[in-house]
Coordinates of C-alpha atoms in Angstrom, one line a residue:
X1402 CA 89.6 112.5 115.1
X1403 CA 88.1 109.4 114.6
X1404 CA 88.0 105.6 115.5
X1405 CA 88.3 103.2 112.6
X1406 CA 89.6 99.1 112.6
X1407 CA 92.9 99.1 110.5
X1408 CA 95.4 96.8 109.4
X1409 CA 98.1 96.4 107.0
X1410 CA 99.1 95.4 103.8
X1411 CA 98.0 91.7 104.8
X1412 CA 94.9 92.8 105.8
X1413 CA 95.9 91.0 109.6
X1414 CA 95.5 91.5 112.1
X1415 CA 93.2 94.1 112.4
X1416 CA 92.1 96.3 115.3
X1417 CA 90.8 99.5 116.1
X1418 CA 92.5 102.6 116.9
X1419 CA 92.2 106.8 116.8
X1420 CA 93.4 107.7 113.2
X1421 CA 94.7 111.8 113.5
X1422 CA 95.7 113.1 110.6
X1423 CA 98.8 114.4 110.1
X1424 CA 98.7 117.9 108.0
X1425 CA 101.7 119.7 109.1
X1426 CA 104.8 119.0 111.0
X1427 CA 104.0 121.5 114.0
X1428 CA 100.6 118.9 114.3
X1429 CA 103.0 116.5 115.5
X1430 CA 104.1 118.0 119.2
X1431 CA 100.6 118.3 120.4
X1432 CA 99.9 115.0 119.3
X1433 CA 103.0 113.6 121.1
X1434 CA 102.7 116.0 124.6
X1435 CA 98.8 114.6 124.7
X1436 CA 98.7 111.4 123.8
X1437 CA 100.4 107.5 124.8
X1438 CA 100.6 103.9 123.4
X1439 CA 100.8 106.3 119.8
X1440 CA 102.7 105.1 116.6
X1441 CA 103.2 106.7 112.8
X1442 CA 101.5 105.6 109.7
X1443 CA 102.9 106.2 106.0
X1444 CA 100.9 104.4 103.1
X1445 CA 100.2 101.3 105.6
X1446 CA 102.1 99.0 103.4
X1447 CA 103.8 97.7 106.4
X1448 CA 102.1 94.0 106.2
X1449 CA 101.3 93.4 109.8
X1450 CA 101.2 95.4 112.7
X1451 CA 103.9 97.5 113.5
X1452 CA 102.1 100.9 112.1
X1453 CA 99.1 100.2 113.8
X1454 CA 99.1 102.0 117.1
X1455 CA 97.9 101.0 120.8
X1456 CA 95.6 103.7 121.0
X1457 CA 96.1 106.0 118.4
X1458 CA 98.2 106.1 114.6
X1459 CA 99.3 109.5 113.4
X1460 CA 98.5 108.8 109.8
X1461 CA 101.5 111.0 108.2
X1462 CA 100.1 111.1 104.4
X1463 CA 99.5 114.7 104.2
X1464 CA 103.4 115.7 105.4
X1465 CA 103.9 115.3 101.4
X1466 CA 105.7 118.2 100.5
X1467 CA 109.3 118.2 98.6
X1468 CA 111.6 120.7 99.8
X1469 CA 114.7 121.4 98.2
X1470 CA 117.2 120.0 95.7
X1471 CA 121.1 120.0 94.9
X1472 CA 121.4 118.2 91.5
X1473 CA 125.2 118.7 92.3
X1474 CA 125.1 116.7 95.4
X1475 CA 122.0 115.2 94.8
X1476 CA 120.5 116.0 98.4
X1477 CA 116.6 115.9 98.2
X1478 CA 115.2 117.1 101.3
X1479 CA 111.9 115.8 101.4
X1480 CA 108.8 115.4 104.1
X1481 CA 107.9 112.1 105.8
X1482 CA 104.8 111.5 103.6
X1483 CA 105.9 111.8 100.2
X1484 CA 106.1 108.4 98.1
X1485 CA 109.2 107.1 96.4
X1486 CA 106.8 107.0 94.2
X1487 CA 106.1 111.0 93.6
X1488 CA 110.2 111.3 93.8
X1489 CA 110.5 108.9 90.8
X1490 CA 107.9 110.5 89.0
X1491 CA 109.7 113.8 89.5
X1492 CA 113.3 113.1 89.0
X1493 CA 113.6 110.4 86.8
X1494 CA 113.2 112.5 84.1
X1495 CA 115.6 114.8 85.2
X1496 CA 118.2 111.8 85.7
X1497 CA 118.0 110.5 88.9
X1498 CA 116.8 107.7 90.6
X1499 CA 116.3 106.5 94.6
X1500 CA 119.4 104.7 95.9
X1501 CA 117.4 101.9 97.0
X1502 CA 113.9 100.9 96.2
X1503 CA 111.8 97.7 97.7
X1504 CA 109.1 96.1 96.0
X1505 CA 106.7 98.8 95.7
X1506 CA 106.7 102.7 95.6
X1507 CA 103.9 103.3 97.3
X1508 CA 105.5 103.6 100.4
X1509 CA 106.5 106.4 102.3
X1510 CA 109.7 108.3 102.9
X1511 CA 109.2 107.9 106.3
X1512 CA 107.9 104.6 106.3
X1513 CA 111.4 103.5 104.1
X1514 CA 113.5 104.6 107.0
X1515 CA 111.7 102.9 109.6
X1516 CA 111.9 99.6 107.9
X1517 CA 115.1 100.3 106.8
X1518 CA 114.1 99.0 103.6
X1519 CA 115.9 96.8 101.1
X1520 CA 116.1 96.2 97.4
X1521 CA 117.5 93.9 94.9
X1522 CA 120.9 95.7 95.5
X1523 CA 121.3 95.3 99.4
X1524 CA 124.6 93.5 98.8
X1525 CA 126.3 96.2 97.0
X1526 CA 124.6 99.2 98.3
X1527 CA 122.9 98.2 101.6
X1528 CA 119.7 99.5 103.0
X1529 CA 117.3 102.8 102.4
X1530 CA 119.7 104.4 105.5
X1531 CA 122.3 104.2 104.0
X1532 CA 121.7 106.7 101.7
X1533 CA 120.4 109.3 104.1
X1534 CA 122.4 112.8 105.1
X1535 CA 120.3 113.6 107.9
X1536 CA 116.5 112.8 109.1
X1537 CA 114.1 115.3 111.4
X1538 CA 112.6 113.2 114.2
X1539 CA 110.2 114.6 116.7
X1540 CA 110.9 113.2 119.8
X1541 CA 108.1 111.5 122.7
X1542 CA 108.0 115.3 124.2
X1543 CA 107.4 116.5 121.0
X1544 CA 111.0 118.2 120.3
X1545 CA 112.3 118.3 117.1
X1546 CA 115.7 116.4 116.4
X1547 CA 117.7 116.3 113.6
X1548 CA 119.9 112.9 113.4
X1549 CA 122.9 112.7 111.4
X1550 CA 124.8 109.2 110.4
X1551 CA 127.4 108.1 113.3
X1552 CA 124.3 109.5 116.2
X1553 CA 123.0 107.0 118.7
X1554 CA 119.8 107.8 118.0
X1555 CA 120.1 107.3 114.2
X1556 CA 121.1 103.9 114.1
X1557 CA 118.0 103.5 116.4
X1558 CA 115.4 104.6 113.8
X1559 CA 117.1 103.3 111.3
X1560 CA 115.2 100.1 110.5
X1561 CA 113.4 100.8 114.4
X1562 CA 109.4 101.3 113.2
X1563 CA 108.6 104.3 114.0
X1564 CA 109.2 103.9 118.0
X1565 CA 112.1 106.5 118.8
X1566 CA 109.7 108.7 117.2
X1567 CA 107.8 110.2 114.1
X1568 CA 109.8 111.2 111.2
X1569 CA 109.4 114.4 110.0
X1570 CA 111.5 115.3 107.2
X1571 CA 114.8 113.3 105.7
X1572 CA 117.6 113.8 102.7
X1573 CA 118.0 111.5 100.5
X1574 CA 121.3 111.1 98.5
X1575 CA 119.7 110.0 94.9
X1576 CA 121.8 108.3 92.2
X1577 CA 122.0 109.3 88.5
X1578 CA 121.1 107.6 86.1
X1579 CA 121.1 107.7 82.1
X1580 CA 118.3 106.1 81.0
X1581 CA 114.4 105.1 82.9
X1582 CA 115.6 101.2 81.3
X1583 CA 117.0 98.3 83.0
X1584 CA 119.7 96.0 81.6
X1585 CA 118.5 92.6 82.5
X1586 CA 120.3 89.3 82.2
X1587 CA 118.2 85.9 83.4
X1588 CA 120.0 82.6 84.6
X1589 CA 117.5 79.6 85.2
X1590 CA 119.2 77.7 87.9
X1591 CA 118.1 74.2 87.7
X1592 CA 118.0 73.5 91.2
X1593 CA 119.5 75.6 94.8
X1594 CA 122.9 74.8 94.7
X1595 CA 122.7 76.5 91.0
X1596 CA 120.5 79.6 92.5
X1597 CA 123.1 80.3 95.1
X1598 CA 126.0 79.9 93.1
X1599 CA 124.6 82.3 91.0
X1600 CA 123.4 84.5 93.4
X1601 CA 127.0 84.3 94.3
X1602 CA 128.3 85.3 91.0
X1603 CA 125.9 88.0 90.6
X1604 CA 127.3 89.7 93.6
X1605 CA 129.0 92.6 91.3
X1606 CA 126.2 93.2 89.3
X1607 CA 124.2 96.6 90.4
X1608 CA 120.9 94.1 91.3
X1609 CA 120.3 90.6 91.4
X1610 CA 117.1 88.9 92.9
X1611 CA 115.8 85.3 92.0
X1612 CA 112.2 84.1 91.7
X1613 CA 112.0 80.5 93.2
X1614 CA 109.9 77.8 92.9
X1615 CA 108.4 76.9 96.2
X1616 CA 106.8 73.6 95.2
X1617 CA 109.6 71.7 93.2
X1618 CA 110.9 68.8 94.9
X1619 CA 113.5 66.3 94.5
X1620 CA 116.5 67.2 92.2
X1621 CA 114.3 70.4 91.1
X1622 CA 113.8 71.7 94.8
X1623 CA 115.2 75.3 94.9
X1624 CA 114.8 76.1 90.9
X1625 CA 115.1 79.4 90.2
X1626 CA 115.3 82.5 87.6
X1627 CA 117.7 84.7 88.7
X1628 CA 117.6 88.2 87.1
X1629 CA 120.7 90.5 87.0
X1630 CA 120.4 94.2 86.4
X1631 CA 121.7 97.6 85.9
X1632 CA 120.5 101.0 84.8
X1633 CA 120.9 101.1 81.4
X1634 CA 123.5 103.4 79.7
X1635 CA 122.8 105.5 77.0
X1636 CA 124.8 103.2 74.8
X1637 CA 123.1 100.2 76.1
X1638 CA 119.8 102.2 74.5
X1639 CA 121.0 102.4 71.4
X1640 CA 122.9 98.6 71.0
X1641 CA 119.5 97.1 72.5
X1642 CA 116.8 99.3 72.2
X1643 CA 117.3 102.4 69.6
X1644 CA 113.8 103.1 68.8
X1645 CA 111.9 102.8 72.3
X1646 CA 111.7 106.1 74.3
X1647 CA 114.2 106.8 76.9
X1648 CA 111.6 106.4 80.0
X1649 CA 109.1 103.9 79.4
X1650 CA 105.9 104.5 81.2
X1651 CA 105.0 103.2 84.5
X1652 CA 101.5 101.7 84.8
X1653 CA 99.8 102.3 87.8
X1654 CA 97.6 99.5 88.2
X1655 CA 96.9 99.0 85.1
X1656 CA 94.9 95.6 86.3
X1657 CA 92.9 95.4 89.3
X1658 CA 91.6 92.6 91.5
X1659 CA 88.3 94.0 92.1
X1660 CA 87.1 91.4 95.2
X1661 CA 88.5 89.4 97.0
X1662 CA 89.1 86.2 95.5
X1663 CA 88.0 82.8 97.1
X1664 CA 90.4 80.6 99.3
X1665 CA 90.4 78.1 97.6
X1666 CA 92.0 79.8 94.3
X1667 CA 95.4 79.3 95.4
X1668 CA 96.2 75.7 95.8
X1669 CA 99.1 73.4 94.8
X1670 CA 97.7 72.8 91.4
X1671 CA 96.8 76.4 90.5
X1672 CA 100.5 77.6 92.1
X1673 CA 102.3 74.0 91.2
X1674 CA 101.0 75.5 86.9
X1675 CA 101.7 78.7 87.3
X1676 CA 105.1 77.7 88.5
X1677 CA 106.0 75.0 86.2
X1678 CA 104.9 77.6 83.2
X1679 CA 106.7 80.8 84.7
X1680 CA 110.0 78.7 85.0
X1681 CA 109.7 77.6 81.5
X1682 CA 109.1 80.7 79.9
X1683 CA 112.1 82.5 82.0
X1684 CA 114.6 79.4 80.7
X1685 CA 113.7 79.7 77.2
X1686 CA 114.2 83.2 77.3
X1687 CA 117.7 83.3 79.5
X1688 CA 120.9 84.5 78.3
X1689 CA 121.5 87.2 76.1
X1690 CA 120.7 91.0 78.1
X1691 CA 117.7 92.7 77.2
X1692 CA 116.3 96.1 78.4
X1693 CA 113.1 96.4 80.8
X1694 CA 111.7 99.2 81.9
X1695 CA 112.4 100.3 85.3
X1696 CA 108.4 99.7 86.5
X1697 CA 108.3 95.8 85.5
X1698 CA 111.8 95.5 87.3
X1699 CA 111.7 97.2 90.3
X1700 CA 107.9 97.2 91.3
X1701 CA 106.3 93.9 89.0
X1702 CA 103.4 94.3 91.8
X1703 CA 102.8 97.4 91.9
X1704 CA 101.4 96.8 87.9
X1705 CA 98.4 95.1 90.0
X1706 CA 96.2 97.4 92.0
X1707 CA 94.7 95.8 95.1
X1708 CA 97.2 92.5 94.9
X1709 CA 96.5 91.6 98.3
X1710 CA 92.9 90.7 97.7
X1711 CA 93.9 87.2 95.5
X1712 CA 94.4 85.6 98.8
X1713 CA 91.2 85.9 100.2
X1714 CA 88.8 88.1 102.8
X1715 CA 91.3 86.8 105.7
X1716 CA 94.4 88.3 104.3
X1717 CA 98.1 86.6 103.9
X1718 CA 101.1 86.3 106.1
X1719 CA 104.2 86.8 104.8
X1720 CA 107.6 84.6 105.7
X1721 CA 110.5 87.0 105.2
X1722 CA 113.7 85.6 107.3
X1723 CA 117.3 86.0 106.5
X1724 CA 119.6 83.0 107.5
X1725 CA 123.4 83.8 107.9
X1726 CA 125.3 82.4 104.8
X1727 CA 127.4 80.1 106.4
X1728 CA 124.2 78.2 107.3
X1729 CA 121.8 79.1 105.0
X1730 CA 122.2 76.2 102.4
X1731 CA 120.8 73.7 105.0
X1732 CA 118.3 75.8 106.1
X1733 CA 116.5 77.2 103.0
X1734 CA 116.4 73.2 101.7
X1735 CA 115.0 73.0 105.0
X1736 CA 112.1 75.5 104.4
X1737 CA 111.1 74.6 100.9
X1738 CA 111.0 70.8 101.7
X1739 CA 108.6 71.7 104.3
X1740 CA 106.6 74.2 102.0
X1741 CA 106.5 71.9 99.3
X1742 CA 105.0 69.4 101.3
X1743 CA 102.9 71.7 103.7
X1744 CA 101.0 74.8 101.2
X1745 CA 101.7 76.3 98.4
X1746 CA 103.4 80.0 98.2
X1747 CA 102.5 82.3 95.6
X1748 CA 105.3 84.6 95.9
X1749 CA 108.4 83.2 96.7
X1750 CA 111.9 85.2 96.5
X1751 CA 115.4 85.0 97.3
X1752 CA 118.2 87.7 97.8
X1753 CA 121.4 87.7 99.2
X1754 CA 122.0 90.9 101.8
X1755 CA 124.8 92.5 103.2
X1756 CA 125.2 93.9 106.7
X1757 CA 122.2 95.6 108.1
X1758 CA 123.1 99.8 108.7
X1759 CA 120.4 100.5 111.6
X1760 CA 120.8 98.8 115.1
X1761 CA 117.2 97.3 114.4
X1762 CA 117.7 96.6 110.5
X1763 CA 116.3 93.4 109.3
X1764 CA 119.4 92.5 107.2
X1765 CA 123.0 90.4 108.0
X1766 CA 125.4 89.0 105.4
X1767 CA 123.3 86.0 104.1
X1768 CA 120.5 84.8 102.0
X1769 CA 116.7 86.3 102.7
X1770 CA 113.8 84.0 101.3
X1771 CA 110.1 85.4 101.4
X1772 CA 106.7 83.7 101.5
X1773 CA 103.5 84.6 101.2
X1774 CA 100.6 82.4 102.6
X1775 CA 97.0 83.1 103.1
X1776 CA 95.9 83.3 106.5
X1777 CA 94.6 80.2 108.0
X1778 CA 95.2 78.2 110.8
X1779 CA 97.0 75.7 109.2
X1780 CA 99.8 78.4 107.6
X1781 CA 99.6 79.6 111.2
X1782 CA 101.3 76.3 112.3
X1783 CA 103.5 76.0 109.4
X1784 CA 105.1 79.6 110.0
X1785 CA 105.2 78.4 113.7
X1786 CA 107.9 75.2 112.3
X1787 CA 109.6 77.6 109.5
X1788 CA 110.5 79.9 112.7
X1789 CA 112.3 77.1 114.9
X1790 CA 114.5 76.3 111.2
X1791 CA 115.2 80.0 111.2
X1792 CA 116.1 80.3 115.0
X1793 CA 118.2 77.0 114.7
X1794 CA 119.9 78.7 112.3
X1795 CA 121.2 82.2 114.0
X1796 CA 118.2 83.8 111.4
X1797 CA 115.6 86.3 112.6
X1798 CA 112.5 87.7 110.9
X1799 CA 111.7 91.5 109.0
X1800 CA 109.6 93.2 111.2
X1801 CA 107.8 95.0 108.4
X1802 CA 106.5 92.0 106.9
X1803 CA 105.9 90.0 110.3
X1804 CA 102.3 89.6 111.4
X1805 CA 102.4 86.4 113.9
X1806 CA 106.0 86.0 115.4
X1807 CA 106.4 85.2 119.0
X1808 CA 108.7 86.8 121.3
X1809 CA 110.7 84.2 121.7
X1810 CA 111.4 84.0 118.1
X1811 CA 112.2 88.0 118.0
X1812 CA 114.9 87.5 121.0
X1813 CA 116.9 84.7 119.2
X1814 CA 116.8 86.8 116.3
X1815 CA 117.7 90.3 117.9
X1816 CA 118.7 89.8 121.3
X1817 CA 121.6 91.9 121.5
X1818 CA 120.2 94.7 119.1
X1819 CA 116.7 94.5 121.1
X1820 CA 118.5 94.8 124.3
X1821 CA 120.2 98.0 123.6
X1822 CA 116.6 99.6 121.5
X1823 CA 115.2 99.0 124.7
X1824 CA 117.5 100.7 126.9
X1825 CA 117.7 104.0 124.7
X1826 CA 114.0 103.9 124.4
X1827 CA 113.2 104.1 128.1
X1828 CA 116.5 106.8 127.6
X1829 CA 114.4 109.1 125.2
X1830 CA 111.0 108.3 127.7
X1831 CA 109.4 106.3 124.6
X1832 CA 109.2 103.0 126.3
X1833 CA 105.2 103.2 126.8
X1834 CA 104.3 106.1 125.0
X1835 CA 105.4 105.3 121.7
X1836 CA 103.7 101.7 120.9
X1837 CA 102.4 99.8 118.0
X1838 CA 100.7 96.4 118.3
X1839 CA 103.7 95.1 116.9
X1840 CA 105.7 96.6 120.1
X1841 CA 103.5 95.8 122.1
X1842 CA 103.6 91.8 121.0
X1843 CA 107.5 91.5 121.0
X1844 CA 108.1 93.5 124.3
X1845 CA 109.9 96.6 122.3

């Protein structure tokens, strides 16, 4: 046992708290029976606080064993630890792919279903729950539970973070696939009437995610690449690509940002180049499909180790919201006029989701948009006026990416859904016991 300051993928906020290691699932119980204001940890890619516990994080790394594996009904029973990464290292080659991926693959099992994470397919195939046959949870006594789809207490950790309990073990339903390649179309959207019209249309395509530029003003405000995609057939292969190798290679961090750069790297001239260049390229090269590998589609990040460090020894915030669609026109123009006018974002996206499957999920049918910021007090302050767009809105926030919200945000976002966590919480006897700064901030 030891005492060490965390944080998350951000790098803020950071604060101290007993790290036990996790080796075993029968560790778990003892921990639970003996300890209070507890929470699990995966890979800490969550980018704020909510795996950082009140007084102690179980970090859940070493649970990394894979268990079994139907390739008829493509059931993988693995442990909370291991990282979509491992599993697509193992089974791609043998055919099969995770139903739904986010942005990187370093992240755990576990750590998936308590975020409920999303990908670019969320309007066709919904969240990483959604493609669960059962989960192992040990409860705030310690008692192991298995939770099925339809149970109470499964639509609670679904997207909950970690506070019904720690996740031991889960199946996964996997998909097949033919080939390690994505079929990629690109539509450059002049402005964001164009990017959600074709957002729109792209709503029968396997993926579809758009890159948008969060300094363009004026008739440009809202331009866009949007990039349409689906797993490659073996007869795509050989039309597009009939000398490559079936599964390109993934590159693990193949570059590096070595220290952390200095603040003032990312200004509006810096981002307001890269931006105007990146569009450019992506509109000369739109149209006809071409094949990418599944690394550069799925997980462009991941090809840079230590990302977070471009924004400086403070860390980032990231804006993540999701505005329901009937209003989210308004309020998107909303947020990038203020952007483009406030700081520049490095990393701006746009998705449109489907219904959320956990009673906590982050998703509803509409349009999600995420920032990234470094962390200042001035970003502070512009967050703080994003928010009040997104609560005038009927939006809400994604708790794995939220750092700085205030309660009153949370509540207009998940009233309802909060209302009834809370109440089987203090059901289960977690309300207390099983904390995270992030609970602890919001009232969960």
């Amino acid at each position: 046992m030891s005492t060490q300051e965390l944080g998350g993928w951000g790098r803020t906020p950071r604060r101290a708290t007993r790290l036990l290691a996790v080796r075993a699932p029968g560790d778990v119980a003892p921990i639970h029976r003996a300890e209070t204001g507890f929470i699990a940890r995966g890979n800490g890619r969550a980018y704020g606080d909510a795996a950082l516990g009140c007084t102690t994080t179980l970090a859940l790394r070493g649970l990394d064993r894979m268990i079994a594996f139907d390739p008829e009904t493509r059931h993988l029973a693995v442990e909370a630890g291991v990282l979509l990464a491992d599993i697509v290292d193992a089974f791609l080659p043998r055919g099969f792919f995770p139903a739904v991926v986010p942005g990187t693959r370093f992240v755990t099992v576990g750590g998936a279903i308590a975020a409920d994470v999303h990908g670019k397919n969320h309007h066709g195939a919904g969240g990483f729950g959604a493609h669960l046959r059962d989960l192992t949870l040990a409860l705030p006594d310690g008692t192991a539970r298995t939770c099925e789809p339809g149970s109470d207490l499964f639509a609670a950790t679904i997207g909950g973070m970690g506070l019904t309990g720690t996740i031991l073990r889960a199946t996964l339903i996997l998909r097949r696939i033919e080939t390690g390649w994505i079929r990629q179309r690109t539509i450059a959207a002049p402005d964001l009437d164009a990017a959600l019209a074709a957002l729109e249309a792209a709503d029968r395509s396997t993926y579809a995610v758009a890159w948008i530029d969060g300094l363009a003003r004026g008739s440009a405000q809202g331009r866009a690449l949007i990039y349409r995609g689906e797993h490659a057939t073996l007869a795509d292969f050989a039309d597009l690509a009939p000398d490559a190798p079936h599964l390109p290679p993934a590159r693990r961090g193949a570059l590096t940002v070595p220290f952390d750069l200095p603040a003032r790297t990312l200004n509006r001239w810096s981002v307001g180049a890269f931006n105007a260049l990146y569009y450019a390229r992506g509109r000369a090269g739109a149209g006809p499909d071409r094949l990418v590998g599944w690394a550069p589609y799925f997980f462009p990040l991941d090809g840079i180790r230590d990302w977070n460090r471009i924004y400086g020894a403070g860390g980032f915030l990231q804006h993540q919201c999701v505005i329901p669609k009937a209003r989210s026109r308004d309020a998107l123009a909303a947020i990038l006029d203020r952007v483009s006018h406030a700081a520049p974002s490095f990393l701006a996206v746009l998705k449109l989701l489907g219904p959320g499957g956990g009673l906590m999920s982050f998703p509803l049918p509409g349009y999600t948009l995420a920032l990234d910021f470094p962390a200042n007090p001035a970003n502070r302050a512009l967050l703080d006026s994003l928010d009040a767009i997104v609560r005038a809105a009927g939006g809400r926030l994604y708790l794995a990416k939220d750092a700085r919200q205030s309660r009153d945000t949370f509540e207009a976002g998940y009233g309802a859904a909060a209302t009834r966590f809370r109440a089987l919480r203090r059901e289960i006897d977690a309300e207390g016991r099983i904390a995270s700064a992030l609970s602890r901030r919001l009232g969960l």
